[in-house]
Amino acid sequence: MSEVNNVVIIGSGPAGCTAAIYAARANLNPILVTGTEPGGQLTTTPEVGNWPGLKDNPSGFDVMQNLQEHAKSLGTVFISDNVVKASVKDEIKEITLASGNILKTKTVIIATGAKARYLGVKGEEEYKGKGVSACATCDGFFFRKKDVAVIGGGSAAFAEALFLASLCNKVYLVHRREGFRAEAILVDKMNELVKSGKVEYVLNATVSEIKGNGNTVNAIVVNQQGNEREIALQGIFVAIGHSPATELFKDELELDKEGYITVNHGASTQTSVAGVFACGDCQDKIYRQAITSAGSGCQAALDVEHYLM
Ligand code: NAP
């Protein structure tokens, strides 16, 4: 494509969609490249209980469907494709898609989010998709009435474990410390399930191995303060946080040592390269909420508008 666009947005989570809504309303005719998981991380959250104004806990999938429909209704062009290369240092930037198409653009908004982290223990890679998952909403259904473990002590681990407790026979919540980062409201709910025996906390415990019969998982081995314990189960859900999806930009933009895109925090969403802006979880390791991502998407679109003027 030889046409030079005003703005190409990479990513279709809360940050990317909000940037698209604002850019479309500013008559910038935004193009949004969705990536392989349209809607991003939020689509795998069973209930969103903290999006202002939505008190009935809609699913993350529904929230993202609405956001995408909103952006489309204002004229954003959605391209269902993956970006394989981004050359952004020149005034006219080139975004290469997996299909081979190249988008030329004056500005880029990067809203690529973050990807689930895994444990890196023996058996994990072998059993991915055969009992090892990082998404209870996606895969929990396959473990109805079975025993599963969730690894992690943050809100994601708690949200996943609460969801799984409604489907599974028993849920082990395995966490490397005794204290939890998860929101108090989630911990309170979980404590009730622990009392009823539906959930068991396995604390001060690290997973050392995932075992299986060659086809499916049948146990995990945890090291609990020096003692090894084998827990028989059929599923393991890893919820230990995310890494920013910024690999594409490592030679183009300044990233911090954890791989997050460096932006002009507090002042703008400007990256180290003129005309390139970043929003959402690819640049945020502190707040990481859907609503803060959406807020930074709004800022990125306003920054683009200002830059183009
Ligand atoms: P998080 O808050 O960073 O928690 C990650 C958890 O994984 C921590 O408990 C951490 O342990 C543990 N962990 C990290 N690396 C580990 C390793 N190698 N082995 C074992 N355990 C490891 O991440 P998150 O839960 O994904 O949440 C991310 C953000 O999204 C947070 O701001 C959270 O509030 C938000 N969120 C909210 C909801 C909700 O329903 N409100 C749902 C999902 C996410 P330590 O505590 O020991 O470091």
PDB file of N, CA, C and O in Angstrom, residues 91-118:
ATOM      1  N   GLU A  91      10.628   9.537   9.175  1.00  0.00           N
ATOM      2  CA  GLU A  91       9.414  10.340   9.331  1.00  0.00           C
ATOM      3  C   GLU A  91       8.180   9.552   8.883  1.00  0.00           C
ATOM      4  O   GLU A  91       7.145   9.566   9.553  1.00  0.00           O
ATOM      5  N   ILE A  92       8.313   8.854   7.755  1.00  0.00           N
ATOM      6  CA  ILE A  92       7.229   7.953   7.322  1.00  0.00           C
ATOM      7  C   ILE A  92       7.607   6.545   7.775  1.00  0.00           C
ATOM      8  O   ILE A  92       8.647   6.004   7.392  1.00  0.00           O
ATOM      9  N   LYS A  93       6.761   5.994   8.611  1.00  0.00           N
ATOM     10  CA  LYS A  93       7.056   4.698   9.217  1.00  0.00           C
ATOM     11  C   LYS A  93       6.431   3.562   8.392  1.00  0.00           C
ATOM     12  O   LYS A  93       5.394   3.770   7.757  1.00  0.00           O
ATOM     13  N   GLU A  94       7.057   2.387   8.436  1.00  0.00           N
ATOM     14  CA  GLU A  94       6.529   1.245   7.679  1.00  0.00           C
ATOM     15  C   GLU A  94       6.249   0.084   8.614  1.00  0.00           C
ATOM     16  O   GLU A  94       7.134  -0.373   9.340  1.00  0.00           O
ATOM     17  N   ILE A  95       5.002  -0.359   8.555  1.00  0.00           N
ATOM     18  CA  ILE A  95       4.557  -1.469   9.406  1.00  0.00           C
ATOM     19  C   ILE A  95       4.266  -2.645   8.475  1.00  0.00           C
ATOM     20  O   ILE A  95       3.336  -2.583   7.652  1.00  0.00           O
ATOM     21  N   THR A  96       5.047  -3.710   8.610  1.00  0.00           N
ATOM     22  CA  THR A  96       4.883  -4.871   7.730  1.00  0.00           C
ATOM     23  C   THR A  96       4.028  -5.927   8.413  1.00  0.00           C
ATOM     24  O   THR A  96       4.278  -6.292   9.568  1.00  0.00           O
ATOM     25  N   LEU A  97       3.013  -6.394   7.699  1.00  0.00           N
ATOM     26  CA  LEU A  97       2.086  -7.377   8.258  1.00  0.00           C
ATOM     27  C   LEU A  97       2.456  -8.795   7.813  1.00  0.00           C
ATOM     28  O   LEU A  97       3.169  -8.969   6.810  1.00  0.00           O
ATOM     29  N   ALA A  98       1.965  -9.782   8.541  1.00  0.00           N
ATOM     30  CA  ALA A  98       2.260 -11.182   8.203  1.00  0.00           C
ATOM     31  C   ALA A  98       1.785 -11.501   6.787  1.00  0.00           C
ATOM     32  O   ALA A  98       2.386 -12.314   6.084  1.00  0.00           O
ATOM     33  N   SER A  99       0.711 -10.836   6.353  1.00  0.00           N
ATOM     34  CA  SER A  99       0.178 -11.068   5.002  1.00  0.00           C
ATOM     35  C   SER A  99       1.133 -10.551   3.927  1.00  0.00           C
ATOM     36  O   SER A  99       0.940 -10.832   2.746  1.00  0.00           O
ATOM     37  N   GLY A 100       2.127  -9.767   4.313  1.00  0.00           N
ATOM     38  CA  GLY A 100       3.058  -9.186   3.341  1.00  0.00           C
ATOM     39  C   GLY A 100       2.739  -7.728   3.059  1.00  0.00           C
ATOM     40  O   GLY A 100       3.577  -6.998   2.516  1.00  0.00           O
ATOM     41  N   ASN A 101       1.528  -7.281   3.402  1.00  0.00           N
ATOM     42  CA  ASN A 101       1.167  -5.878   3.183  1.00  0.00           C
ATOM     43  C   ASN A 101       2.038  -4.972   4.041  1.00  0.00           C
ATOM     44  O   ASN A 101       2.397  -5.334   5.166  1.00  0.00           O
ATOM     45  N   ILE A 102       2.338  -3.784   3.499  1.00  0.00           N
ATOM     46  CA  ILE A 102       3.105  -2.805   4.278  1.00  0.00           C
ATOM     47  C   ILE A 102       2.241  -1.555   4.433  1.00  0.00           C
ATOM     48  O   ILE A 102       1.725  -1.013   3.451  1.00  0.00           O
ATOM     49  N   LEU A 103       2.043  -1.137   5.692  1.00  0.00           N
ATOM     50  CA  LEU A 103       1.286   0.083   5.971  1.00  0.00           C
ATOM     51  C   LEU A 103       2.266   1.218   6.176  1.00  0.00           C
ATOM     52  O   LEU A 103       3.189   1.098   7.000  1.00  0.00           O
ATOM     53  N   LYS A 104       2.071   2.314   5.418  1.00  0.00           N
ATOM     54  CA  LYS A 104       2.896   3.504   5.636  1.00  0.00           C
ATOM     55  C   LYS A 104       2.118   4.474   6.499  1.00  0.00           C
ATOM     56  O   LYS A 104       0.906   4.636   6.316  1.00  0.00           O
ATOM     57  N   THR A 105       2.801   5.135   7.393  1.00  0.00           N
ATOM     58  CA  THR A 105       2.072   5.989   8.331  1.00  0.00           C
ATOM     59  C   THR A 105       2.961   7.084   8.915  1.00  0.00           C
ATOM     60  O   THR A 105       4.165   6.904   9.041  1.00  0.00           O
ATOM     61  N   LYS A 106       2.293   8.200   9.239  1.00  0.00           N
ATOM     62  CA  LYS A 106       3.048   9.316   9.852  1.00  0.00           C
ATOM     63  C   LYS A 106       3.307   9.048  11.330  1.00  0.00           C
ATOM     64  O   LYS A 106       4.288   9.512  11.881  1.00  0.00           O
ATOM     65  N   THR A 107       2.374   8.357  11.961  1.00  0.00           N
ATOM     66  CA  THR A 107       2.544   8.060  13.395  1.00  0.00           C
ATOM     67  C   THR A 107       2.134   6.609  13.684  1.00  0.00           C
ATOM     68  O   THR A 107       1.361   6.015  12.931  1.00  0.00           O
ATOM     69  N   VAL A 108       2.652   6.109  14.788  1.00  0.00           N
ATOM     70  CA  VAL A 108       2.304   4.749  15.230  1.00  0.00           C
ATOM     71  C   VAL A 108       1.938   4.817  16.709  1.00  0.00           C
ATOM     72  O   VAL A 108       2.613   5.499  17.490  1.00  0.00           O
ATOM     73  N   ILE A 109       0.855   4.129  17.062  1.00  0.00           N
ATOM     74  CA  ILE A 109       0.546   3.939  18.484  1.00  0.00           C
ATOM     75  C   ILE A 109       0.751   2.464  18.792  1.00  0.00           C
ATOM     76  O   ILE A 109       0.090   1.599  18.202  1.00  0.00           O
ATOM     77  N   ILE A 110       1.680   2.183  19.688  1.00  0.00           N
ATOM     78  CA  ILE A 110       1.958   0.789  20.051  1.00  0.00           C
ATOM     79  C   ILE A 110       1.135   0.441  21.285  1.00  0.00           C
ATOM     80  O   ILE A 110       1.262   1.082  22.335  1.00  0.00           O
ATOM     81  N   ALA A 111       0.291  -0.557  21.124  1.00  0.00           N
ATOM     82  CA  ALA A 111      -0.578  -1.000  22.229  1.00  0.00           C
ATOM     83  C   ALA A 111      -0.577  -2.526  22.220  1.00  0.00           C
ATOM     84  O   ALA A 111      -1.629  -3.161  22.210  1.00  0.00           O
ATOM     85  N   THR A 112       0.626  -3.089  22.219  1.00  0.00           N
ATOM     86  CA  THR A 112       0.777  -4.535  22.014  1.00  0.00           C
ATOM     87  C   THR A 112       0.595  -5.347  23.286  1.00  0.00           C
ATOM     88  O   THR A 112       0.597  -6.581  23.240  1.00  0.00           O
ATOM     89  N   GLY A 113       0.484  -4.672  24.437  1.00  0.00           N
ATOM     90  CA  GLY A 113       0.170  -5.387  25.680  1.00  0.00           C
ATOM     91  C   GLY A 113       1.295  -6.264  26.189  1.00  0.00           C
ATOM     92  O   GLY A 113       2.472  -5.982  25.999  1.00  0.00           O
ATOM     93  N   ALA A 114       0.895  -7.339  26.821  1.00  0.00           N
ATOM     94  CA  ALA A 114       1.864  -8.227  27.453  1.00  0.00           C
ATOM     95  C   ALA A 114       1.410  -9.672  27.279  1.00  0.00           C
ATOM     96  O   ALA A 114       0.242  -9.929  27.000  1.00  0.00           O
ATOM     97  N   LYS A 115       2.352 -10.575  27.436  1.00  0.00           N
ATOM     98  CA  LYS A 115       2.045 -12.016  27.265  1.00  0.00           C
ATOM     99  C   LYS A 115       2.281 -12.762  28.566  1.00  0.00           C
ATOM    100  O   LYS A 115       3.154 -12.397  29.350  1.00  0.00           O
ATOM    101  N   ALA A 116       1.525 -13.827  28.747  1.00  0.00           N
ATOM    102  CA  ALA A 116       1.641 -14.620  29.973  1.00  0.00           C
ATOM    103  C   ALA A 116       3.051 -15.173  30.157  1.00  0.00           C
ATOM    104  O   ALA A 116       3.681 -15.616  29.198  1.00  0.00           O
ATOM    105  N   ARG A 117       3.523 -15.144  31.396  1.00  0.00           N
ATOM    106  CA  ARG A 117       4.810 -15.749  31.721  1.00  0.00           C
ATOM    107  C   ARG A 117       4.576 -17.179  32.201  1.00  0.00           C
ATOM    108  O   ARG A 117       3.547 -17.476  32.799  1.00  0.00           O
ATOM    109  N   TYR A 118       5.535 -18.021  31.930  1.00  0.00           N
ATOM    110  CA  TYR A 118       5.457 -19.419  32.390  1.00  0.00           C
ATOM    111  C   TYR A 118       6.565 -19.684  33.406  1.00  0.00           C
ATOM    112  O   TYR A 118       7.459 -18.846  33.608  1.00  0.00           O
TER     113      TYR A 118
END
